[in-house]
XYZ file of C-alpha atoms in Angstrom:
289
model
C -113.455 -108.475 180.585
C -116.770 -109.984 181.648
C -120.179 -109.176 180.200
C -123.656 -108.818 181.649
C -126.914 -108.772 179.683
C -129.955 -107.366 181.433
C -132.857 -109.331 179.969
C -135.286 -108.871 182.862
C -138.226 -106.523 183.172
C -141.821 -107.058 182.185
C -141.588 -105.590 178.686
C -144.693 -103.518 179.327
C -144.124 -101.356 176.254
C -144.767 -104.481 174.183
C -147.883 -105.754 175.979
C -149.720 -108.007 175.177
C -146.883 -109.639 173.198
C -144.672 -109.996 176.264
C -147.274 -111.292 178.699
C -146.263 -114.855 177.869
C -142.585 -114.465 176.938
C -139.638 -112.160 177.561
C -139.141 -109.615 174.814
C -135.506 -110.683 174.481
C -136.732 -114.026 173.116
C -138.869 -112.406 170.420
C -137.732 -112.717 166.800
C -136.019 -109.727 165.222
C -135.980 -110.560 161.529
C -134.182 -113.932 161.444
C -132.797 -114.291 164.975
C -133.951 -113.939 168.587
C -133.510 -110.455 170.008
C -130.934 -111.462 172.606
C -128.480 -112.628 169.934
C -127.794 -108.983 169.023
C -126.644 -107.685 172.440
C -124.847 -110.990 173.040
C -122.900 -110.478 169.836
C -122.118 -106.891 170.842
C -120.557 -108.203 174.050
C -118.636 -110.849 172.121
C -117.297 -108.164 169.794
C -116.165 -106.250 172.889
C -114.211 -109.333 173.986
C -116.506 -110.574 176.758
C -116.153 -114.353 176.856
C -117.782 -114.844 180.268
C -121.349 -113.522 180.281
C -124.097 -113.383 182.886
C -127.655 -113.194 181.543
C -130.118 -111.643 184.006
C -133.700 -112.714 183.322
C -137.094 -112.297 184.927
C -138.419 -115.036 187.247
C -139.815 -118.067 185.462
C -137.875 -117.447 182.235
C -134.493 -118.930 183.094
C -135.020 -122.305 181.435
C -136.232 -120.688 178.205
C -133.038 -118.676 177.962
C -130.957 -121.696 178.918
C -132.632 -123.728 176.154
C -131.640 -121.052 173.643
C -128.158 -120.119 174.846
C -127.139 -123.191 176.881
C -123.880 -122.711 178.806
C -122.148 -120.942 175.915
C -119.601 -123.716 175.371
C -120.807 -124.149 171.776
C -119.345 -120.666 171.190
C -116.276 -121.156 173.373
C -117.917 -119.066 176.080
C -119.075 -119.381 179.674
C -122.688 -118.203 180.002
C -124.389 -118.133 183.383
C -127.771 -116.950 184.595
C -129.397 -114.963 187.390
C -132.864 -113.524 187.975
C -134.118 -110.000 188.595
C -137.038 -110.617 190.906
C -138.717 -107.244 190.327
C -138.400 -104.383 187.849
C -136.069 -102.374 190.085
C -134.183 -100.632 187.310
C -131.130 -101.103 185.124
C -128.761 -100.055 187.903
C -129.731 -103.142 189.901
C -127.834 -105.251 187.357
C -124.372 -104.708 188.934
C -125.796 -105.723 192.324
C -127.293 -108.929 190.944
C -124.106 -109.640 189.011
C -121.695 -108.915 191.891
C -120.897 -112.576 192.757
C -120.284 -113.328 189.077
C -118.164 -110.210 188.527
C -115.854 -110.940 191.476
C -114.439 -107.378 191.483
C -113.556 -107.451 187.783
C -114.371 -104.823 185.120
C -117.333 -105.582 182.909
C -119.562 -104.448 180.071
C -123.286 -104.165 180.738
C -125.573 -104.506 177.713
C -129.313 -104.007 177.643
C -131.101 -106.990 176.154
C -133.281 -104.896 173.853
C -130.585 -102.814 172.135
C -129.031 -103.456 168.737
C -125.907 -101.926 167.202
C -124.587 -102.428 163.693
C -122.315 -100.679 161.253
C -118.749 -100.644 160.008
C -117.422 -98.404 162.780
C -118.874 -100.272 165.741
C -115.790 -102.363 166.513
C -113.678 -99.196 166.560
C -116.078 -97.576 169.033
C -116.005 -100.678 171.239
C -112.217 -100.628 171.254
C -112.199 -96.924 172.121
C -114.535 -97.511 175.066
C -112.675 -100.596 176.243
C -109.294 -98.862 176.055
C -110.447 -95.620 177.681
C -108.150 -94.495 180.523
C -111.152 -93.716 182.738
C -112.898 -96.161 185.063
C -116.080 -96.101 182.971
C -117.158 -95.397 179.408
C -120.506 -95.013 177.689
C -121.543 -95.042 174.041
C -123.743 -92.157 172.901
C -125.565 -91.586 169.638
C -127.068 -88.502 168.033
C -130.795 -89.186 167.625
C -134.009 -87.322 166.886
C -135.877 -88.543 169.980
C -133.214 -88.136 172.678
C -135.785 -87.306 175.359
C -136.773 -90.974 175.544
C -133.356 -91.869 176.955
C -130.603 -90.572 179.181
C -129.284 -87.429 177.493
C -125.777 -85.977 177.625
C -125.456 -82.320 178.609
C -122.493 -80.335 177.262
C -121.021 -77.016 178.340
C -120.042 -74.228 175.952
C -116.699 -75.891 175.273
C -118.243 -79.233 174.336
C -117.333 -80.943 177.590
C -119.799 -83.367 179.169
C -121.141 -81.838 182.385
C -124.094 -84.094 183.144
C -126.485 -86.814 182.058
C -130.213 -86.312 182.485
C -132.674 -89.213 182.484
C -135.545 -88.809 179.996
C -135.735 -84.992 180.137
C -138.802 -83.141 178.892
C -136.516 -80.596 177.239
C -133.330 -82.439 176.229
C -130.173 -80.312 176.535
C -128.737 -82.074 173.468
C -129.667 -84.715 170.916
C -127.042 -87.185 172.167
C -128.653 -90.198 173.827
C -126.893 -92.701 176.058
C -127.162 -96.125 174.446
C -127.582 -99.436 176.235
C -123.958 -100.476 176.541
C -121.835 -99.444 179.523
C -118.174 -100.166 180.342
C -117.505 -100.179 184.089
C -114.753 -101.034 186.511
C -115.498 -102.983 189.689
C -116.514 -99.854 191.622
C -119.858 -99.796 189.771
C -121.134 -102.342 192.275
C -120.396 -100.089 195.249
C -121.856 -97.087 193.445
C -125.046 -99.060 192.802
C -125.225 -100.080 196.463
C -125.308 -96.415 197.429
C -128.190 -95.462 195.125
C -131.734 -94.642 196.186
C -134.744 -95.329 193.950
C -135.806 -92.484 191.686
C -139.268 -90.968 191.594
C -140.423 -93.851 189.414
C -139.180 -96.355 191.987
C -136.149 -97.607 190.075
C -132.390 -97.572 190.495
C -131.285 -95.436 187.563
C -128.269 -96.258 185.425
C -127.932 -92.518 184.834
C -127.057 -92.117 188.517
C -124.162 -94.563 188.153
C -122.931 -92.723 185.065
C -123.180 -89.352 186.803
C -121.251 -90.696 189.794
C -118.383 -91.635 187.494
C -118.684 -88.298 185.687
C -118.537 -86.289 188.914
C -115.401 -88.195 189.903
C -113.798 -87.403 186.550
C -113.840 -91.071 185.626
C -116.301 -91.252 182.704
C -115.363 -91.364 179.023
C -118.026 -90.607 176.432
C -117.625 -92.311 173.054
C -119.784 -90.857 170.285
C -120.923 -93.494 167.813
C -120.177 -92.382 164.229
C -122.793 -91.865 161.556
C -122.116 -95.276 160.033
C -123.162 -97.045 163.251
C -126.877 -97.612 163.786
C -128.416 -98.065 167.224
C -132.002 -98.958 168.057
C -134.091 -99.672 171.128
C -136.144 -102.753 170.220
C -138.474 -102.495 173.214
C -141.494 -101.043 171.387
C -143.610 -102.323 168.484
C -142.163 -99.667 166.179
C -138.672 -100.453 167.454
C -139.148 -104.146 166.703
C -140.274 -103.390 163.170
C -137.500 -100.883 162.539
C -134.891 -103.287 163.915
C -136.081 -106.113 161.653
C -135.876 -103.792 158.655
C -132.415 -102.626 159.753
C -131.109 -106.186 160.070
C -132.469 -107.132 156.653
C -131.008 -104.041 154.989
C -127.628 -104.344 156.718
C -127.288 -108.013 155.795
C -128.077 -107.200 152.178
C -125.540 -104.353 152.245
C -122.595 -106.311 153.634
C -123.438 -109.707 152.165
C -123.331 -111.563 155.472
C -125.526 -111.940 158.532
C -125.238 -109.913 161.699
C -126.030 -111.093 165.203
C -124.623 -114.587 164.581
C -122.724 -115.760 167.700
C -121.047 -118.613 165.821
C -119.525 -116.189 163.313
C -118.057 -113.926 165.989
C -116.816 -116.888 168.034
C -115.010 -118.194 164.946
C -113.575 -114.761 164.162
C -112.436 -114.330 167.776
C -110.691 -117.707 167.734
C -112.949 -119.062 170.484
C -114.023 -122.006 168.305
C -112.513 -123.660 165.248
C -114.169 -124.883 162.063
C -114.641 -128.389 163.468
C -116.591 -126.974 166.404
C -118.592 -124.750 164.079
C -119.452 -127.732 161.896
C -120.805 -129.540 164.945
C -123.018 -126.560 165.824
C -124.197 -126.232 162.226
C -125.116 -129.922 162.104
C -127.212 -129.517 165.251
C -129.326 -126.885 163.482
C -129.962 -129.244 160.594
C -131.088 -128.407 157.092
C -132.613 -124.989 157.625
C -131.742 -121.435 156.695
C -129.571 -120.738 159.751
C -127.802 -124.085 159.622
C -127.033 -123.629 155.935
C -125.624 -120.171 156.640
C -123.275 -121.629 159.243
C -122.130 -124.144 156.633
C -121.146 -121.262 154.337
C -118.892 -119.932 157.110
C -117.126 -123.283 157.238
C -116.736 -123.261 153.477
C -115.394 -119.701 153.585
C -118.070 -118.325 151.274
């Protein structure tokens, strides 16, 4: 399965911070923001990943992520020339996807918790053509919201409703088959001038081809695209790392666990970081501490 990270957009919710740099390159505690969605894709098994960035930012992302070979991956790049919405991502990614299923991750979302891998497996193994991850939250109206009928069946998804029909928000990770590209081609811009990811999800739902995976209580999800979200995410990462005794959002760790690199390759990456906090942490992985 391939992966796509949407790291475009202007990051207007974070102005003036993002006037000079993409938000996905901002630090979130001890790592750049994009490491977290990248690691989510790696945990889902995506070894080939396309990173979609805004114009003028490609080389910055390439400097950080390179071609992915250091993690046993194949990372490529494309640009989103204007803020045309999340649902433009499958259209931009179409040549890369080559009619294969994929996972789309938003570049400003973070997931962590013991049950996350189980939820990823459930979504990836779903018998439907598409699957989404949803989370019960207090501020669901800021996101796409799942609507249920009286029997608890999903009957619709509403984008940023004033009066949310439930408190289950659609998170920024979507599992699609190849038909997502054709669905996206048939969309018209919404009232705010964007191609809405909710419209893709509803198209699958109406066809009976959408699975909804509810993230358990032990899985945290945050949108890092606001100042408060950035702060909360940094605090979450710090607390989670203290709780489990290891770091999260470390591509080298997941690549090693997935068998994409061996300890010799990891040692080479660690040496390139030098004698600093991150490099020393990678050395502990080699030593099995």
